[in-house]
Amino acid sequence: MTTLREPSERVDRRAVLMWTLGALGNSVFTYVVLLVVALVWDAVPFRWWAAVLVALAFAVYSVLMPRWRYAVHRWEVTDTAVHTQVGWWSIERRIAPMSRIQTVDYEEGAFARLFGLAAVTVTTASAAGAIAIEGLDKHLARRLVDQLTVRADAVAGDAT
């Protein structure tokens, strides 16, 4: 009997900083909106301790989530398949056989580009959708796209 193991490769360590800054930005924006609503809307009495508690929760989230996410996110490419594991609260593992790969995409988002990172998306005929590997060094991501394209092309069949 074969068991499903974790993929062997981790995403780039710079992804932790990128996810931390993204979480901080989202937390600050959400906190300011909540604070303005609480101060302007008379139906909800403003409590300073509640504002401190919410700020503390956002700070904890912004510090812990990226590290937890880094511990979970993994990927691996073998001769026969692409294997990923993503998530932080819930964990999802996906395997795409080389024979099912339809397209391989490379993306450098504006925020990821600041950290020299990129994402590779593998589209298959699966109803579950594409497999994305985020937080890769951009040079590694380009090599991975080339490698997957060659391997998928070498497999017989039409990937449907």
PDB file of C-alpha atoms in Angstrom:
ATOM      1  CA  MET A   1       0.000   0.000   0.000  1.00  0.00           C
ATOM      2  CA  THR A   2       1.313   3.444  -0.933  1.00  0.00           C
ATOM      3  CA  THR A   3       0.936   6.356   1.485  1.00  0.00           C
ATOM      4  CA  LEU A   4       0.727  10.023   0.601  1.00  0.00           C
ATOM      5  CA  ARG A   5       3.816  11.757   1.968  1.00  0.00           C
ATOM      6  CA  GLU A   6       4.668  15.445   2.170  1.00  0.00           C
ATOM      7  CA  PRO A   7       6.374  16.956  -0.896  1.00  0.00           C
ATOM      8  CA  SER A   8      10.106  17.422  -0.310  1.00  0.00           C
ATOM      9  CA  GLU A   9      10.766  21.037  -1.419  1.00  0.00           C
ATOM     10  CA  ARG A  10      10.003  24.197   0.564  1.00  0.00           C
ATOM     11  CA  VAL A  11       9.142  27.567  -0.906  1.00  0.00           C
ATOM     12  CA  ASP A  12      11.760  30.311  -0.716  1.00  0.00           C
ATOM     13  CA  ARG A  13      12.407  31.715   2.775  1.00  0.00           C
ATOM     14  CA  ARG A  14      11.742  35.262   1.451  1.00  0.00           C
ATOM     15  CA  ALA A  15       8.088  34.261   1.135  1.00  0.00           C
ATOM     16  CA  VAL A  16       7.767  34.570   4.935  1.00  0.00           C
ATOM     17  CA  LEU A  17       8.655  38.280   4.782  1.00  0.00           C
ATOM     18  CA  MET A  18       6.358  38.816   1.787  1.00  0.00           C
ATOM     19  CA  TRP A  19       3.433  37.085   3.538  1.00  0.00           C
ATOM     20  CA  THR A  20       4.183  38.974   6.785  1.00  0.00           C
ATOM     21  CA  LEU A  21       4.138  42.377   5.090  1.00  0.00           C
ATOM     22  CA  GLY A  22       0.992  41.427   3.147  1.00  0.00           C
ATOM     23  CA  ALA A  23      -0.752  40.322   6.346  1.00  0.00           C
ATOM     24  CA  LEU A  24       0.376  43.495   8.153  1.00  0.00           C
ATOM     25  CA  GLY A  25      -0.950  45.670   5.320  1.00  0.00           C
ATOM     26  CA  ASN A  26      -4.302  43.906   5.286  1.00  0.00           C
ATOM     27  CA  SER A  27      -4.513  43.994   9.093  1.00  0.00           C
ATOM     28  CA  VAL A  28      -3.735  47.706   9.324  1.00  0.00           C
ATOM     29  CA  PHE A  29      -6.292  48.516   6.610  1.00  0.00           C
ATOM     30  CA  THR A  30      -8.989  46.394   8.281  1.00  0.00           C
ATOM     31  CA  TYR A  31      -8.149  47.818  11.709  1.00  0.00           C
ATOM     32  CA  VAL A  32      -8.429  51.414  10.505  1.00  0.00           C
ATOM     33  CA  VAL A  33     -11.789  50.696   8.819  1.00  0.00           C
ATOM     34  CA  LEU A  34     -13.116  49.039  12.011  1.00  0.00           C
ATOM     35  CA  LEU A  35     -11.812  51.905  14.137  1.00  0.00           C
ATOM     36  CA  VAL A  36     -13.425  54.571  11.929  1.00  0.00           C
ATOM     37  CA  VAL A  37     -16.740  52.687  11.902  1.00  0.00           C
ATOM     38  CA  ALA A  38     -16.648  52.305  15.707  1.00  0.00           C
ATOM     39  CA  LEU A  39     -15.880  55.998  16.215  1.00  0.00           C
ATOM     40  CA  VAL A  40     -18.438  57.290  13.689  1.00  0.00           C
ATOM     41  CA  TRP A  41     -21.302  54.882  14.295  1.00  0.00           C
ATOM     42  CA  ASP A  42     -23.074  55.695  17.574  1.00  0.00           C
ATOM     43  CA  ALA A  43     -24.934  52.366  17.702  1.00  0.00           C
ATOM     44  CA  VAL A  44     -21.749  50.607  18.843  1.00  0.00           C
ATOM     45  CA  PRO A  45     -20.132  52.127  21.942  1.00  0.00           C
ATOM     46  CA  PHE A  46     -16.374  52.530  21.533  1.00  0.00           C
ATOM     47  CA  ARG A  47     -14.332  50.627  24.096  1.00  0.00           C
ATOM     48  CA  TRP A  48     -10.592  51.317  24.184  1.00  0.00           C
ATOM     49  CA  TRP A  49      -9.835  47.828  25.496  1.00  0.00           C
ATOM     50  CA  ALA A  50     -11.702  46.282  22.535  1.00  0.00           C
ATOM     51  CA  ALA A  51      -9.579  48.357  20.139  1.00  0.00           C
ATOM     52  CA  VAL A  52      -6.408  47.134  21.869  1.00  0.00           C
ATOM     53  CA  LEU A  53      -7.635  43.537  21.821  1.00  0.00           C
ATOM     54  CA  VAL A  54      -8.415  43.687  18.077  1.00  0.00           C
ATOM     55  CA  ALA A  55      -5.005  45.288  17.368  1.00  0.00           C
ATOM     56  CA  LEU A  56      -3.306  42.538  19.360  1.00  0.00           C
ATOM     57  CA  ALA A  57      -5.222  39.839  17.436  1.00  0.00           C
ATOM     58  CA  PHE A  58      -4.185  41.378  14.098  1.00  0.00           C
ATOM     59  CA  ALA A  59      -0.546  41.604  15.239  1.00  0.00           C
ATOM     60  CA  VAL A  60      -0.503  37.963  16.335  1.00  0.00           C
ATOM     61  CA  TYR A  61      -2.098  36.911  13.041  1.00  0.00           C
ATOM     62  CA  SER A  62       0.422  38.930  11.015  1.00  0.00           C
ATOM     63  CA  VAL A  63       3.385  37.384  12.828  1.00  0.00           C
ATOM     64  CA  LEU A  64       2.257  33.765  13.199  1.00  0.00           C
ATOM     65  CA  MET A  65       0.328  33.049   9.986  1.00  0.00           C
ATOM     66  CA  PRO A  66       3.287  33.542   7.568  1.00  0.00           C
ATOM     67  CA  ARG A  67       5.573  31.299   9.627  1.00  0.00           C
ATOM     68  CA  TRP A  68       2.903  28.644   9.962  1.00  0.00           C
ATOM     69  CA  ARG A  69       2.173  28.900   6.234  1.00  0.00           C
ATOM     70  CA  TYR A  70       5.890  28.484   5.451  1.00  0.00           C
ATOM     71  CA  ALA A  71       6.004  25.345   7.569  1.00  0.00           C
ATOM     72  CA  VAL A  72       3.115  23.848   5.568  1.00  0.00           C
ATOM     73  CA  HIS A  73       3.790  24.973   1.964  1.00  0.00           C
ATOM     74  CA  ARG A  74       5.804  22.402   0.014  1.00  0.00           C
ATOM     75  CA  TRP A  75       6.159  21.188  -3.539  1.00  0.00           C
ATOM     76  CA  GLU A  76       7.914  18.477  -5.539  1.00  0.00           C
ATOM     77  CA  VAL A  77       8.275  17.491  -9.163  1.00  0.00           C
ATOM     78  CA  THR A  78       9.022  13.874 -10.023  1.00  0.00           C
ATOM     79  CA  ASP A  79       9.347  12.125 -13.373  1.00  0.00           C
ATOM     80  CA  THR A  80       5.638  11.343 -13.288  1.00  0.00           C
ATOM     81  CA  ALA A  81       3.845  14.078 -11.315  1.00  0.00           C
ATOM     82  CA  VAL A  82       3.705  17.500  -9.645  1.00  0.00           C
ATOM     83  CA  HIS A  83       2.905  17.328  -5.936  1.00  0.00           C
ATOM     84  CA  THR A  84       1.939  20.324  -3.775  1.00  0.00           C
ATOM     85  CA  GLN A  85       0.857  20.967  -0.214  1.00  0.00           C
ATOM     86  CA  VAL A  86      -0.601  24.374   0.693  1.00  0.00           C
ATOM     87  CA  GLY A  87      -2.532  26.086   3.458  1.00  0.00           C
ATOM     88  CA  TRP A  88      -2.018  27.157   7.021  1.00  0.00           C
ATOM     89  CA  TRP A  89      -5.338  26.665   8.789  1.00  0.00           C
ATOM     90  CA  SER A  90      -6.441  23.795   6.604  1.00  0.00           C
ATOM     91  CA  ILE A  91      -4.019  21.777   4.500  1.00  0.00           C
ATOM     92  CA  GLU A  92      -4.540  20.688   0.896  1.00  0.00           C
ATOM     93  CA  ARG A  93      -2.358  18.180  -0.965  1.00  0.00           C
ATOM     94  CA  ARG A  94      -2.664  17.822  -4.721  1.00  0.00           C
ATOM     95  CA  ILE A  95      -0.925  15.631  -7.259  1.00  0.00           C
ATOM     96  CA  ALA A  96      -1.072  16.277 -10.989  1.00  0.00           C
ATOM     97  CA  PRO A  97       0.256  13.512 -13.247  1.00  0.00           C
ATOM     98  CA  MET A  98       2.500  14.730 -16.084  1.00  0.00           C
ATOM     99  CA  SER A  99       0.060  13.170 -18.541  1.00  0.00           C
ATOM    100  CA  ARG A 100      -2.691  15.582 -17.326  1.00  0.00           C
ATOM    101  CA  ILE A 101      -0.761  18.863 -17.584  1.00  0.00           C
ATOM    102  CA  GLN A 102      -2.275  21.225 -20.132  1.00  0.00           C
ATOM    103  CA  THR A 103      -0.450  24.496 -19.452  1.00  0.00           C
ATOM    104  CA  VAL A 104       2.346  25.746 -17.214  1.00  0.00           C
ATOM    105  CA  ASP A 105       2.242  29.457 -16.315  1.00  0.00           C
ATOM    106  CA  TYR A 106       4.837  31.738 -14.718  1.00  0.00           C
ATOM    107  CA  GLU A 107       3.758  34.859 -12.815  1.00  0.00           C
ATOM    108  CA  GLU A 108       5.652  37.612 -11.043  1.00  0.00           C
ATOM    109  CA  GLY A 109       3.143  39.771  -9.211  1.00  0.00           C
ATOM    110  CA  ALA A 110       4.127  43.369  -8.420  1.00  0.00           C
ATOM    111  CA  PHE A 111       4.442  42.644  -4.684  1.00  0.00           C
ATOM    112  CA  ALA A 112       6.268  39.324  -5.216  1.00  0.00           C
ATOM    113  CA  ARG A 113       8.680  41.011  -7.643  1.00  0.00           C
ATOM    114  CA  LEU A 114       9.919  43.245  -4.787  1.00  0.00           C
ATOM    115  CA  PHE A 115      11.196  40.083  -3.098  1.00  0.00           C
ATOM    116  CA  GLY A 116      12.508  38.360  -6.249  1.00  0.00           C
ATOM    117  CA  LEU A 117       9.755  35.757  -6.036  1.00  0.00           C
ATOM    118  CA  ALA A 118       7.369  34.234  -8.550  1.00  0.00           C
ATOM    119  CA  ALA A 119       4.612  31.640  -8.848  1.00  0.00           C
ATOM    120  CA  VAL A 120       4.169  28.658 -11.159  1.00  0.00           C
ATOM    121  CA  THR A 121       0.655  27.516 -12.014  1.00  0.00           C
ATOM    122  CA  VAL A 122       0.032  24.081 -13.504  1.00  0.00           C
ATOM    123  CA  THR A 123      -3.311  23.723 -15.235  1.00  0.00           C
ATOM    124  CA  THR A 124      -4.763  20.266 -15.701  1.00  0.00           C
ATOM    125  CA  ALA A 125      -8.042  18.794 -16.844  1.00  0.00           C
ATOM    126  CA  SER A 126      -9.016  18.364 -13.187  1.00  0.00           C
ATOM    127  CA  ALA A 127     -12.313  19.782 -11.953  1.00  0.00           C
ATOM    128  CA  ALA A 128     -10.453  20.902  -8.806  1.00  0.00           C
ATOM    129  CA  GLY A 129      -8.627  23.544 -10.821  1.00  0.00           C
ATOM    130  CA  ALA A 130      -5.022  24.499 -11.315  1.00  0.00           C
ATOM    131  CA  ILE A 131      -2.145  23.790  -8.946  1.00  0.00           C
ATOM    132  CA  ALA A 132      -0.195  26.877  -7.897  1.00  0.00           C
ATOM    133  CA  ILE A 133       3.254  26.939  -6.326  1.00  0.00           C
ATOM    134  CA  GLU A 134       3.754  30.407  -4.832  1.00  0.00           C
ATOM    135  CA  GLY A 135       6.803  31.923  -3.186  1.00  0.00           C
ATOM    136  CA  LEU A 136       9.480  30.445  -5.447  1.00  0.00           C
ATOM    137  CA  ASP A 137      12.729  32.184  -6.293  1.00  0.00           C
ATOM    138  CA  LYS A 138      12.082  33.673  -9.735  1.00  0.00           C
ATOM    139  CA  HIS A 139      15.057  31.895 -11.343  1.00  0.00           C
ATOM    140  CA  LEU A 140      13.964  28.564  -9.885  1.00  0.00           C
ATOM    141  CA  ALA A 141      10.403  29.238 -11.071  1.00  0.00           C
ATOM    142  CA  ARG A 142      11.605  29.822 -14.647  1.00  0.00           C
ATOM    143  CA  ARG A 143      13.627  26.589 -14.594  1.00  0.00           C
ATOM    144  CA  LEU A 144      10.626  24.754 -13.166  1.00  0.00           C
ATOM    145  CA  VAL A 145       8.396  26.006 -15.997  1.00  0.00           C
ATOM    146  CA  ASP A 146      10.945  24.788 -18.561  1.00  0.00           C
ATOM    147  CA  GLN A 147      11.317  21.440 -16.782  1.00  0.00           C
ATOM    148  CA  LEU A 148       7.556  20.858 -16.519  1.00  0.00           C
ATOM    149  CA  THR A 149       6.970  21.875 -20.127  1.00  0.00           C
ATOM    150  CA  VAL A 150       9.563  19.405 -21.384  1.00  0.00           C
ATOM    151  CA  ARG A 151       8.366  16.565 -19.153  1.00  0.00           C
ATOM    152  CA  ALA A 152       4.687  17.109 -19.968  1.00  0.00           C
ATOM    153  CA  ASP A 153       5.502  17.212 -23.674  1.00  0.00           C
ATOM    154  CA  ALA A 154       7.403  13.915 -23.428  1.00  0.00           C
ATOM    155  CA  VAL A 155       4.344  12.082 -22.104  1.00  0.00           C
ATOM    156  CA  ALA A 156       2.070  10.536 -24.699  1.00  0.00           C
ATOM    157  CA  GLY A 157      -1.578  11.642 -24.745  1.00  0.00           C
ATOM    158  CA  ASP A 158      -3.501  14.882 -25.075  1.00  0.00           C
ATOM    159  CA  ALA A 159      -3.863  15.773 -21.344  1.00  0.00           C
ATOM    160  CA  THR A 160      -7.650  15.581 -21.337  1.00  0.00           C
TER     161      THR A 160
END
